[in-house]
mmCIF file of N, CA and C in Angstrom:
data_model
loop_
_atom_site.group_PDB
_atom_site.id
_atom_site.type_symbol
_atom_site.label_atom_id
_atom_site.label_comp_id
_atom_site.label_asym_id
_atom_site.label_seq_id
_atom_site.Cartn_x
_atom_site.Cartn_y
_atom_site.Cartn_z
ATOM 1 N N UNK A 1 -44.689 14.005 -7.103
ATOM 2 C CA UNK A 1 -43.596 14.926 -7.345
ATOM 3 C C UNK A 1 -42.439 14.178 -8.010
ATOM 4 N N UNK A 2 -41.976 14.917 -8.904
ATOM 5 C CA UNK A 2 -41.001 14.175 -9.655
ATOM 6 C C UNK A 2 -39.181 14.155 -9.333
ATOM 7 N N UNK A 3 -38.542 13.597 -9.061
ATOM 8 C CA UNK A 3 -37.247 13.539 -8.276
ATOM 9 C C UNK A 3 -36.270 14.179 -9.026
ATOM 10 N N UNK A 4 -35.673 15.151 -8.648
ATOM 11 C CA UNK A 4 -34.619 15.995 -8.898
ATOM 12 C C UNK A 4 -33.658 15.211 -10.043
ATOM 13 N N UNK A 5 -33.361 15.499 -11.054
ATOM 14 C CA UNK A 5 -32.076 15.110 -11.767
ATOM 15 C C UNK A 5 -30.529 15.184 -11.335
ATOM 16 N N UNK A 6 -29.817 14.789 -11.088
ATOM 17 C CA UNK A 6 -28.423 15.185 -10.231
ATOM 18 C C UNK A 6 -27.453 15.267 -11.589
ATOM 19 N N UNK A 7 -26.847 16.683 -11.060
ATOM 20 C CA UNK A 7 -25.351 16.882 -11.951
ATOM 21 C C UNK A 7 -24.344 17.124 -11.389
ATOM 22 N N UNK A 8 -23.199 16.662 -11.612
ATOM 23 C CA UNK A 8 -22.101 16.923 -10.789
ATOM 24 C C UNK A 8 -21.271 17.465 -12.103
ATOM 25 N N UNK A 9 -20.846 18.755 -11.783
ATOM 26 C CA UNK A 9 -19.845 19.326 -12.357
ATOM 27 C C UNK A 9 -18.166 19.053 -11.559
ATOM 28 N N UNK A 10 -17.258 19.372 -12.627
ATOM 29 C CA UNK A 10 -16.058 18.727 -12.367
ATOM 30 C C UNK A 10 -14.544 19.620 -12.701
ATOM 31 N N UNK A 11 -13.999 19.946 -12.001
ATOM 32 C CA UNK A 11 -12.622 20.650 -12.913
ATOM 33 C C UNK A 11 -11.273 20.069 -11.953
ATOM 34 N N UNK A 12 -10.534 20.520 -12.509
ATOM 35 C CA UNK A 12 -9.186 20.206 -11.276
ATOM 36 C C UNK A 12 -9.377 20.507 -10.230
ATOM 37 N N UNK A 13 -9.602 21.923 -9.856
ATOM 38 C CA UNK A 13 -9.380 22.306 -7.966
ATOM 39 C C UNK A 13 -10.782 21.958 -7.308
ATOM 40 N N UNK A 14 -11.790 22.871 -8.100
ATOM 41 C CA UNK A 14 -13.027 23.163 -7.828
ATOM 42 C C UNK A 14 -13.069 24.045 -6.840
ATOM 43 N N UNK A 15 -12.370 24.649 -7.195
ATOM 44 C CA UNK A 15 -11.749 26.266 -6.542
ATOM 45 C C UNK A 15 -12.803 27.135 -7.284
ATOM 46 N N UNK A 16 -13.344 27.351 -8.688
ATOM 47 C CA UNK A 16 -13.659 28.031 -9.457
ATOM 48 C C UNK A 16 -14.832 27.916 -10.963
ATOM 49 N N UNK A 17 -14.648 27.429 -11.747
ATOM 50 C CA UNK A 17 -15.169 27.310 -12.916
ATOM 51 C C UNK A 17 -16.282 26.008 -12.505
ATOM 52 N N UNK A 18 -15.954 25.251 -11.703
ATOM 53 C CA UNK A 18 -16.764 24.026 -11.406
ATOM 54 C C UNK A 18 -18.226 24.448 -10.589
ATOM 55 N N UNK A 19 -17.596 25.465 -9.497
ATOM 56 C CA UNK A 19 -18.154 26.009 -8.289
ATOM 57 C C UNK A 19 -19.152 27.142 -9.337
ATOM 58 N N UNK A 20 -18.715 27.769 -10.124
ATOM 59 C CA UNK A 20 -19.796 28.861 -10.984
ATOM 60 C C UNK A 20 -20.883 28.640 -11.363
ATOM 61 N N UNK A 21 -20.321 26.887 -11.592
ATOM 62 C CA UNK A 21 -21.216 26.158 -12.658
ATOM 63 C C UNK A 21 -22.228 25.475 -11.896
ATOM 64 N N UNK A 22 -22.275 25.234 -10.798
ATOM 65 C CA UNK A 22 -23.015 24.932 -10.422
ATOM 66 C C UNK A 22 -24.310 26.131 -9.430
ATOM 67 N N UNK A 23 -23.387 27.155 -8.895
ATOM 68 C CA UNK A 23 -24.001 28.273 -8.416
ATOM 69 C C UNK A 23 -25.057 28.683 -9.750
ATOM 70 N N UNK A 24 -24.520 28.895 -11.305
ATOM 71 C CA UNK A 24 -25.389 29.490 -12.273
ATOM 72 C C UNK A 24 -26.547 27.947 -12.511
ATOM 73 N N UNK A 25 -26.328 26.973 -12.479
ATOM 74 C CA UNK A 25 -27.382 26.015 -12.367
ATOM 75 C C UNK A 25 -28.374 25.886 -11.604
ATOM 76 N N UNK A 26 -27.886 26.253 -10.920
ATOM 77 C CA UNK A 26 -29.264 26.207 -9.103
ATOM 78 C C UNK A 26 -29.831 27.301 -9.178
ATOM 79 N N UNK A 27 -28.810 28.392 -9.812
ATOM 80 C CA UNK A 27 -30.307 29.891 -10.330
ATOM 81 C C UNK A 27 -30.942 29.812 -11.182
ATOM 82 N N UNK A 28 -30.791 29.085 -12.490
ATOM 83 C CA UNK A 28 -31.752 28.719 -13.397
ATOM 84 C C UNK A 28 -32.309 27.256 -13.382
ATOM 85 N N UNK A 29 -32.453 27.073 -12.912
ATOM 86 C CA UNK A 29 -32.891 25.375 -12.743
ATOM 87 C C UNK A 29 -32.432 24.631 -11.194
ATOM 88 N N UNK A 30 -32.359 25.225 -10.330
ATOM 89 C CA UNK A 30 -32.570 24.330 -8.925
ATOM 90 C C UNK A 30 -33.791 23.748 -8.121
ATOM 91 N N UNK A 31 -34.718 23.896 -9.488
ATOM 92 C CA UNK A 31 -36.029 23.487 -9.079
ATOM 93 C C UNK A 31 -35.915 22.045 -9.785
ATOM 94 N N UNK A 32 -35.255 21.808 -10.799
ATOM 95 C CA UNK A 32 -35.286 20.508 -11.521
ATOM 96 C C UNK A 32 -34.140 19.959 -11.265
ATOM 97 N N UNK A 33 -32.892 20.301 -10.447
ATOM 98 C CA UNK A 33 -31.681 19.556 -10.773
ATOM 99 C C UNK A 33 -31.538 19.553 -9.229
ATOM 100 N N UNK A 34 -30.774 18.866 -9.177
ATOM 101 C CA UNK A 34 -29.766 18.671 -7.388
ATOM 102 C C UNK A 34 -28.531 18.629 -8.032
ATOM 103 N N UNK A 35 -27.823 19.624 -7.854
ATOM 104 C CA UNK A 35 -26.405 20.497 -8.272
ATOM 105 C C UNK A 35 -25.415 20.184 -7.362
ATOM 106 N N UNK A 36 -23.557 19.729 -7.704
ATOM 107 C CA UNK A 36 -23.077 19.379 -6.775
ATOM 108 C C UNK A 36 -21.803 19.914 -7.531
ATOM 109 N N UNK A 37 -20.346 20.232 -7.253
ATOM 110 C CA UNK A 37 -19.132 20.285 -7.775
ATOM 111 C C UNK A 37 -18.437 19.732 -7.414
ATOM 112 N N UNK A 38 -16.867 19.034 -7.468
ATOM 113 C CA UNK A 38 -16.124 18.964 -7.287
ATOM 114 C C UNK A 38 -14.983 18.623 -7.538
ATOM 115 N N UNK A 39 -13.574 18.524 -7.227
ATOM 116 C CA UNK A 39 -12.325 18.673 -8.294
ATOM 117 C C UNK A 39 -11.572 17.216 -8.371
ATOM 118 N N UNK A 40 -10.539 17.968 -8.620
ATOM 119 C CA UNK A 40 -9.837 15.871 -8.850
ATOM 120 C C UNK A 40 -8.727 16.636 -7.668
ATOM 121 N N UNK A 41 -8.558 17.628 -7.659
ATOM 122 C CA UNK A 41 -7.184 18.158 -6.491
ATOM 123 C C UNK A 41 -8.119 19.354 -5.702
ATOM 124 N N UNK A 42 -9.199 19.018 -4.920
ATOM 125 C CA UNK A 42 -9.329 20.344 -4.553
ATOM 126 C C UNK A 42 -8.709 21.077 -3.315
ATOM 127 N N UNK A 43 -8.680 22.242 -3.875
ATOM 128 C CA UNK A 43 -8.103 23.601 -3.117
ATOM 129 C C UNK A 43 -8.885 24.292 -2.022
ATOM 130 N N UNK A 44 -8.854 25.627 -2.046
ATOM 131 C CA UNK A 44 -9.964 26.372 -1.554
ATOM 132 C C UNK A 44 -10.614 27.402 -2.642
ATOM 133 N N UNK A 45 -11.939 27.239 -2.332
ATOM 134 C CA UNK A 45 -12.268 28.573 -3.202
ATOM 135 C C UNK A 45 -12.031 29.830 -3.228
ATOM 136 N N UNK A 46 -11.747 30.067 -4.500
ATOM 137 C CA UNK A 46 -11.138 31.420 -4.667
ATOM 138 C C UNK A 46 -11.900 32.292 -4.251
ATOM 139 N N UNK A 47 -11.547 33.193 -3.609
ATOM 140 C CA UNK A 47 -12.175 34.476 -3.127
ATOM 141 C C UNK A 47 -12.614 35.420 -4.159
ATOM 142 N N UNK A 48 -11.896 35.341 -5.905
ATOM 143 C CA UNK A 48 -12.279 36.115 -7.202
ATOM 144 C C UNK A 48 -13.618 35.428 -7.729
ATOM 145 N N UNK A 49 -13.567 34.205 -7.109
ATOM 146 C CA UNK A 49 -14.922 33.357 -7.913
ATOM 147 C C UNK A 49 -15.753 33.743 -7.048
ATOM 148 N N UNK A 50 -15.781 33.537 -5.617
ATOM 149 C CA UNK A 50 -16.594 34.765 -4.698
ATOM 150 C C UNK A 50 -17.329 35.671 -5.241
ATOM 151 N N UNK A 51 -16.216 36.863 -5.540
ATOM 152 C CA UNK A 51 -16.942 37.874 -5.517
ATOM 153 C C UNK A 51 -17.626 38.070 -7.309
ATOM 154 N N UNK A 52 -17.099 36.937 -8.067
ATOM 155 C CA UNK A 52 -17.475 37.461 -9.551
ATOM 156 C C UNK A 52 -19.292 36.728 -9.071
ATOM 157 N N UNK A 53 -19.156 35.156 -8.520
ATOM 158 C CA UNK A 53 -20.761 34.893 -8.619
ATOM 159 C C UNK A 53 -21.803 35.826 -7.160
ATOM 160 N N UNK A 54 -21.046 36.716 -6.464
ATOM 161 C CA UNK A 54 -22.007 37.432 -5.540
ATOM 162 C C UNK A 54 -22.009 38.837 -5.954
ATOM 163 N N UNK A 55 -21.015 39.028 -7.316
ATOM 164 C CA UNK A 55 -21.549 40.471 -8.034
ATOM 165 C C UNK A 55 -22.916 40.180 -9.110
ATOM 166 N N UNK A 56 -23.086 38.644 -9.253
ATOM 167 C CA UNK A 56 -24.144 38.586 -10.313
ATOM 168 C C UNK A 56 -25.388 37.974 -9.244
ATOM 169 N N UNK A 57 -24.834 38.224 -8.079
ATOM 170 C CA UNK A 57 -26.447 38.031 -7.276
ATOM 171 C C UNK A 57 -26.614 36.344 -6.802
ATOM 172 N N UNK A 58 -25.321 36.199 -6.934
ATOM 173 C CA UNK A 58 -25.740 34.625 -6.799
ATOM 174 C C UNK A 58 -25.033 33.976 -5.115
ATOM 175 N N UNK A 59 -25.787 33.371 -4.237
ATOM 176 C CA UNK A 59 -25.537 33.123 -3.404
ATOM 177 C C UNK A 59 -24.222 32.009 -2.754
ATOM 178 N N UNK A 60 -23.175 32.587 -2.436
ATOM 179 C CA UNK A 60 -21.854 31.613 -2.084
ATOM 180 C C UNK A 60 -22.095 30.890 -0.797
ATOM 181 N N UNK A 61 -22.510 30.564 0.002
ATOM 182 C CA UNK A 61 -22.197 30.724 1.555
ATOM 183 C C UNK A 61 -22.396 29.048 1.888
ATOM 184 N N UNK A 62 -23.026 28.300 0.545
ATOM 185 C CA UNK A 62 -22.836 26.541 -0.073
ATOM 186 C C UNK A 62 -21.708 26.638 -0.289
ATOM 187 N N UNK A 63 -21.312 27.054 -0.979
ATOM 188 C CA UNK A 63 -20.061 26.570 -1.710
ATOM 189 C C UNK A 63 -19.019 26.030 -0.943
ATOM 190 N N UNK A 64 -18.300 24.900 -1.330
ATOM 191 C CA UNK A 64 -16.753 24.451 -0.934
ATOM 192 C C UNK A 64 -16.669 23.778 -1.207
ATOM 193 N N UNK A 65 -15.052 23.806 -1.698
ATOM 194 C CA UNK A 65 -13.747 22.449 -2.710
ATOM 195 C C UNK A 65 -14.097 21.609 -1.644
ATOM 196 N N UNK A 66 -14.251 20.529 -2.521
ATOM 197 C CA UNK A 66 -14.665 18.875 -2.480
ATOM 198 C C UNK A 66 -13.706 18.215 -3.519
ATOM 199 N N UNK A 67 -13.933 17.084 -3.060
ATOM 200 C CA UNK A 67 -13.346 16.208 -3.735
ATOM 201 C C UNK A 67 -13.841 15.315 -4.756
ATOM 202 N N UNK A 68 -13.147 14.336 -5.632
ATOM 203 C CA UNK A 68 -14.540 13.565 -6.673
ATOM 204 C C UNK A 68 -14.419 12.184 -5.626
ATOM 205 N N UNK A 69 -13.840 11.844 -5.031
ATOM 206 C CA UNK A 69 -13.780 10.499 -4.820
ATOM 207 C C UNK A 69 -14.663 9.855 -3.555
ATOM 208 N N UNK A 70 -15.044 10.507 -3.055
ATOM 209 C CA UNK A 70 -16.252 10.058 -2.326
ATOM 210 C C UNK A 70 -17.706 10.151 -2.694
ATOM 211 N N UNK A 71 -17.314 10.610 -3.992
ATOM 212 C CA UNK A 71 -18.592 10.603 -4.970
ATOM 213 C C UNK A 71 -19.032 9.668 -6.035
ATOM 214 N N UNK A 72 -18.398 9.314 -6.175
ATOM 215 C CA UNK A 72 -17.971 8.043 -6.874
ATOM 216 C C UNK A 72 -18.791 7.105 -7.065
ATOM 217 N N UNK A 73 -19.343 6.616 -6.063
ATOM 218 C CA UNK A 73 -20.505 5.773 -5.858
ATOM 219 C C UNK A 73 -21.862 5.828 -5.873
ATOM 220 N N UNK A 74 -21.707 7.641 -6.473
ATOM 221 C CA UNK A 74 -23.143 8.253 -6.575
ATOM 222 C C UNK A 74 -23.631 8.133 -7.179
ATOM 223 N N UNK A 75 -25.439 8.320 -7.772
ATOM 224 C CA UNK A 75 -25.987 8.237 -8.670
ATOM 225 C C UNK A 75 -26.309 9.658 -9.061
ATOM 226 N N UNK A 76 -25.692 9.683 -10.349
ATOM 227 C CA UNK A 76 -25.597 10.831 -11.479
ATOM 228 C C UNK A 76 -26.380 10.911 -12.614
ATOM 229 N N UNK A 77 -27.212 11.814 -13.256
ATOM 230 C CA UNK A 77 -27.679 11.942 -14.167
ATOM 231 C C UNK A 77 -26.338 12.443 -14.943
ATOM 232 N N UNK A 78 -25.778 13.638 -14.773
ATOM 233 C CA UNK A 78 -24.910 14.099 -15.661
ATOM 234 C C UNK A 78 -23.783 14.307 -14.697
ATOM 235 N N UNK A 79 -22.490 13.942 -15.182
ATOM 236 C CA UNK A 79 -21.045 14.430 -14.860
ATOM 237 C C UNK A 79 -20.946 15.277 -16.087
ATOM 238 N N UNK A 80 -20.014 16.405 -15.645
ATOM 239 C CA UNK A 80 -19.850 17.413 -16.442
ATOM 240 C C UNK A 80 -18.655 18.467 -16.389
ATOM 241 N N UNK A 81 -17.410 17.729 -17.283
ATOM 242 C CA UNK A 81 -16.185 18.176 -16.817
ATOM 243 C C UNK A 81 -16.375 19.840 -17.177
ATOM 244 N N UNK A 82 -15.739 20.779 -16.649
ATOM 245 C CA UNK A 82 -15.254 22.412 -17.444
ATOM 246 C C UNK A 82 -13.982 22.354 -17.669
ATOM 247 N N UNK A 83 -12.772 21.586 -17.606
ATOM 248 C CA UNK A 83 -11.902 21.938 -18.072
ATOM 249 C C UNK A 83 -11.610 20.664 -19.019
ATOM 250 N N UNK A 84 -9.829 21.032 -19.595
ATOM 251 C CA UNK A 84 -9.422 20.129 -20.494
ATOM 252 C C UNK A 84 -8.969 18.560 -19.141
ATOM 253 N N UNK A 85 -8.128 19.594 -18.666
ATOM 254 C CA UNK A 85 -7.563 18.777 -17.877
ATOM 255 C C UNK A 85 -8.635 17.666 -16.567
ATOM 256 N N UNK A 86 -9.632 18.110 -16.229
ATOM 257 C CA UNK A 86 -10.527 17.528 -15.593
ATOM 258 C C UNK A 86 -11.312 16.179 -16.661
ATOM 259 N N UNK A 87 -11.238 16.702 -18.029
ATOM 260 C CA UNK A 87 -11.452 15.791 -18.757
ATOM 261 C C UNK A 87 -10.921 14.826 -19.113
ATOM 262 N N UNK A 88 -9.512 15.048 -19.190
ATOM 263 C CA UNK A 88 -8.561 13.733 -19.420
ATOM 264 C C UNK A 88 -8.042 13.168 -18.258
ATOM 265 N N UNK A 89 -8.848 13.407 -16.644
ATOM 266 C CA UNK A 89 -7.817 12.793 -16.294
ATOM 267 C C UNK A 89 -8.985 12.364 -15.110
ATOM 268 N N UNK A 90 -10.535 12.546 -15.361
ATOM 269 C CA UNK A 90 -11.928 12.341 -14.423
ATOM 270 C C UNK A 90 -11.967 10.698 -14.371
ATOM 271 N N UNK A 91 -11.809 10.508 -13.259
ATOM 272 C CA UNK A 91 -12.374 9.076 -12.570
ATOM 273 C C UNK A 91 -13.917 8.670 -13.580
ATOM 274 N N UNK A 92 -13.829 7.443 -13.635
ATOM 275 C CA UNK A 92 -15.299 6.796 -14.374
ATOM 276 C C UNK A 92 -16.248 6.714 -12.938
ATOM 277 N N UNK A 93 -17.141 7.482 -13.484
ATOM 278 C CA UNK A 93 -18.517 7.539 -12.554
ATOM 279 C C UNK A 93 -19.414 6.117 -12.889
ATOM 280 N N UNK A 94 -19.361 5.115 -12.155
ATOM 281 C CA UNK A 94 -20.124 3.849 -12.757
ATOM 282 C C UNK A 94 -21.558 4.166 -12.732
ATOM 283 N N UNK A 95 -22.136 5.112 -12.056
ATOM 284 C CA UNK A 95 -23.510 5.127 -11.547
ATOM 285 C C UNK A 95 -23.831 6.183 -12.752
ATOM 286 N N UNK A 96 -22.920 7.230 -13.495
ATOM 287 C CA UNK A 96 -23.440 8.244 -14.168
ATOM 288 C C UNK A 96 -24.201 7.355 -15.811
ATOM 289 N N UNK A 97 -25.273 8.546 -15.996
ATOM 290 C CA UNK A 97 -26.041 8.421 -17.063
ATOM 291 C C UNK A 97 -25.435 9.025 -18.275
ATOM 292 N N UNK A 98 -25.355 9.836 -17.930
ATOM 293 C CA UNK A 98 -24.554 10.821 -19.202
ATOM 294 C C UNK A 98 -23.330 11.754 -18.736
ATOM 295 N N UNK A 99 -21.948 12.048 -19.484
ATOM 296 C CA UNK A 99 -21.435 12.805 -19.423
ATOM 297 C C UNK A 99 -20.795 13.483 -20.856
ATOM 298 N N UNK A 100 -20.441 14.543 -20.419
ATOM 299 C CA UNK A 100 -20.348 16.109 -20.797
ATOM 300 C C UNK A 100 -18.967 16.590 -20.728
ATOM 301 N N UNK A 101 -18.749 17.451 -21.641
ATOM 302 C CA UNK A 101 -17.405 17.960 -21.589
ATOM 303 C C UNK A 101 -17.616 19.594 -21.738
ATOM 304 N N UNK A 102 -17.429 20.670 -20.923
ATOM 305 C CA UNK A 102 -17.597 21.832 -21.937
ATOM 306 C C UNK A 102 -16.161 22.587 -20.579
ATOM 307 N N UNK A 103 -15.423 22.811 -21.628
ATOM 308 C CA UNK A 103 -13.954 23.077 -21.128
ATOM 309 C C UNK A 103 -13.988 24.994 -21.302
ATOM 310 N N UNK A 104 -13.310 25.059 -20.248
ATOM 311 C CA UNK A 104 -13.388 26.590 -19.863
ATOM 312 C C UNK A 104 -11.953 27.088 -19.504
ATOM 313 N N UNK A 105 -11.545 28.536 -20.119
ATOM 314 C CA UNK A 105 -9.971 28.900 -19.545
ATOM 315 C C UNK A 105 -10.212 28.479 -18.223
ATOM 316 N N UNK A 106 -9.211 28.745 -17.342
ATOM 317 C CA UNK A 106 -9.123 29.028 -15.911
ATOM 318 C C UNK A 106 -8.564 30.070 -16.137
ATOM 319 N N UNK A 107 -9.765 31.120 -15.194
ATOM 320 C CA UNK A 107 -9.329 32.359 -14.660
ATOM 321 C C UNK A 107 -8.791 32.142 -13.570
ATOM 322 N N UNK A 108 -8.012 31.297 -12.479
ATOM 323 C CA UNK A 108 -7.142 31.754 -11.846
ATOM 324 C C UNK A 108 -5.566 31.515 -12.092
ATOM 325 N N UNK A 109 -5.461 31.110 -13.400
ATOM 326 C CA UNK A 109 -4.445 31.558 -14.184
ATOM 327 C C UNK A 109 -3.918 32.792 -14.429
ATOM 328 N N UNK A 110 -4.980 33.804 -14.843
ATOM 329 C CA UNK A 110 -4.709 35.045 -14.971
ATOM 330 C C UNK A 110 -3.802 35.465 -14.403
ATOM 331 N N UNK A 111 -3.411 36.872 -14.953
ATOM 332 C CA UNK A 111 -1.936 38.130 -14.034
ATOM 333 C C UNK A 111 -2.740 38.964 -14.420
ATOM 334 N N UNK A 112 -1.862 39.954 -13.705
ATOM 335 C CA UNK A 112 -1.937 41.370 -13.545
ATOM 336 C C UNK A 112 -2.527 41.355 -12.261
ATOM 337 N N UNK A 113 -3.073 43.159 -12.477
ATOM 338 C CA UNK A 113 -3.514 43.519 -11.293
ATOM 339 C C UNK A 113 -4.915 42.545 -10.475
ATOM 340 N N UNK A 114 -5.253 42.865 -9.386
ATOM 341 C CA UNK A 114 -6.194 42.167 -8.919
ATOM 342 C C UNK A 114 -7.436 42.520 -9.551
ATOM 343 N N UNK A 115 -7.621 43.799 -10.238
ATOM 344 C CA UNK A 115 -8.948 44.366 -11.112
ATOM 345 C C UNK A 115 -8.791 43.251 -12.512
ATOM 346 N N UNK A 116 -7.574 43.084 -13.378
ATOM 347 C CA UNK A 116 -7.538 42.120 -14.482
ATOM 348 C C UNK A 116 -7.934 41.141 -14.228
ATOM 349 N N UNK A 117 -7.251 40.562 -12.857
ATOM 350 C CA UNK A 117 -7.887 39.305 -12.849
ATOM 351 C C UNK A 117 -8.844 38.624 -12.230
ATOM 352 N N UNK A 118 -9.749 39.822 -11.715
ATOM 353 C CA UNK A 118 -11.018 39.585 -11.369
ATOM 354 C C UNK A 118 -12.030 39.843 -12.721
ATOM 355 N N UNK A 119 -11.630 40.272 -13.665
ATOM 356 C CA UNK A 119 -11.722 40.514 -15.159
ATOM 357 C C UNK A 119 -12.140 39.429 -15.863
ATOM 358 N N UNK A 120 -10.926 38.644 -15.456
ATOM 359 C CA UNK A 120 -10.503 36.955 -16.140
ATOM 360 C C UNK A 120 -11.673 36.008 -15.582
ATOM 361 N N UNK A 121 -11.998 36.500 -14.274
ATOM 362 C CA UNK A 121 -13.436 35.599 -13.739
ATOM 363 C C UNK A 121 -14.646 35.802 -14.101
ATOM 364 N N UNK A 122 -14.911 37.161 -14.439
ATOM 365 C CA UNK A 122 -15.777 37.902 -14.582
ATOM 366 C C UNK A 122 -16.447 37.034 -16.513
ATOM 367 N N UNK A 123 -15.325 37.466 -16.840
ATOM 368 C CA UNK A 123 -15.596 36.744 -18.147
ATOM 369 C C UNK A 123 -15.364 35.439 -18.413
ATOM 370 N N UNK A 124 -14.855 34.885 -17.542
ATOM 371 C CA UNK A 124 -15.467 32.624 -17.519
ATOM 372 C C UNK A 124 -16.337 32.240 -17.102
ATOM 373 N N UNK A 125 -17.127 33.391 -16.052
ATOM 374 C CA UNK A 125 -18.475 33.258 -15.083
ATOM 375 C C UNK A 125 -19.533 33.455 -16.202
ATOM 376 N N UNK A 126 -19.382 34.647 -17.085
ATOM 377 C CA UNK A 126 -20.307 35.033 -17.922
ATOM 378 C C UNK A 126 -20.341 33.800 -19.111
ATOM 379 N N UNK A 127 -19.328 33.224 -19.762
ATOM 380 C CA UNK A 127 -19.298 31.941 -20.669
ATOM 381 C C UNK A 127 -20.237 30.987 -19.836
ATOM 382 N N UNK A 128 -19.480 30.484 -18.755
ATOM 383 C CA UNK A 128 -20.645 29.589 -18.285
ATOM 384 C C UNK A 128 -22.009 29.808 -17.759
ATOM 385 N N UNK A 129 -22.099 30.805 -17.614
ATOM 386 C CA UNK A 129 -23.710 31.420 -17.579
ATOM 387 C C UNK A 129 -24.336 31.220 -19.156
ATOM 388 N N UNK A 130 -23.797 31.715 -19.958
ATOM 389 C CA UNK A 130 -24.307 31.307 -21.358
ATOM 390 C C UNK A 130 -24.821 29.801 -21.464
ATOM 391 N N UNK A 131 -23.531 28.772 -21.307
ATOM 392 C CA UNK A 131 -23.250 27.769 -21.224
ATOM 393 C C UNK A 131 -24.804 26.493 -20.736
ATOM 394 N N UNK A 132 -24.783 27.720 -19.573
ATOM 395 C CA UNK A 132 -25.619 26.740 -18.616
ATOM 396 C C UNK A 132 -27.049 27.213 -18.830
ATOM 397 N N UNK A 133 -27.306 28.204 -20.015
ATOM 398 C CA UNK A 133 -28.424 28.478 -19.952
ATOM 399 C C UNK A 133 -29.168 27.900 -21.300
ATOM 400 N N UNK A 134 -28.287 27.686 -22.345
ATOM 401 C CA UNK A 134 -28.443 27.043 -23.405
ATOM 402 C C UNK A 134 -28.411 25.559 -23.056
ATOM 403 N N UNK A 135 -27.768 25.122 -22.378
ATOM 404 C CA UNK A 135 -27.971 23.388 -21.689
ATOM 405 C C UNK A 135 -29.225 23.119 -20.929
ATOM 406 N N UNK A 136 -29.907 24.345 -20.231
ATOM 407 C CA UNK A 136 -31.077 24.331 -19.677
ATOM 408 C C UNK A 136 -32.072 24.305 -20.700
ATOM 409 N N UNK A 137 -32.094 25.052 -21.297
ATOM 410 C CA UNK A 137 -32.655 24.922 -22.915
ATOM 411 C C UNK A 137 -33.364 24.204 -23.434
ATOM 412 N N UNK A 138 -32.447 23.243 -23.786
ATOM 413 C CA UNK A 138 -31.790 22.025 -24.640
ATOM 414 C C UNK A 138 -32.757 21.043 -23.580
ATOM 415 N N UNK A 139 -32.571 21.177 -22.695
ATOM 416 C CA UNK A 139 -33.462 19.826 -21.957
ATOM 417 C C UNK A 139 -34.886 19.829 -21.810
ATOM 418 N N UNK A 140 -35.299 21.094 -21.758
ATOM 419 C CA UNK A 140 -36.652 21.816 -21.428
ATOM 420 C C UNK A 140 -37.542 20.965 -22.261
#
């Protein structure tokens, strides 16, 4: 049997866009990868990222903001920032093989009502679903 590839996705909180990214990875490929997130400041997860990845069927009840720095020492196939800011400012993974940049708004930026800005998730969840399915792709 052949040993799981490990990716650690990365954003500031890992409240959100990090946490998607790895929920939409483990549905298309958690047979080949060992999937992990976490932020450079994390928060708690948003309750909009909740409900945008358990309206597309995807299971939350893993999920929770972590941190990068006890990770550090891990062995990584891929680090993989989603934002700008996670990018310019991500700790060097000494153990990682490859890293990745694919930068995403943050929907919990958004305003308005709570329908808009469950809107704003709805459509960064769906980018990185694209995202992560064309990167699955690409490796196949």
């Amino acid at each position: 049997m052949t040993k799981k590839q490990r990716v650690l996705f990365i954003c500031t909180g890992n409240t959100a866009r990090s946490q998607m990214a790895q929920a939409l990875l483990e549905k298309y490929a958690g047979d080949k990868y060992e999937v992990t997130s976490a932020g450079l400041e994390p928060g708690t997860l948003n309750p909009l990222t909740v409900q945008a990845l358990e309206e597309a069927g995807l299971s939350t009840d893993h999920l929770e903001a972590k941190g990068t720095t006890p990770l550090l020492k891990e062995h990584f196939n891929y680090v993989i920032t989603v934002c700008d800011r996670a990018e310019q400012n991500c700790p060097i993974f000494p153990h990682a093989l490859y890293r990745e940049s694919w930068p995403f708004e943050d929907p919990a930026a958004a305003t308005g009502t709570e329908e808009e800005r469950l809107a704003a998730f709805r459509r960064v969840r769906d980018q990185i679903d694209e995202q992560v399915q064309s990167w699955v792709a690409s490796k196949a």
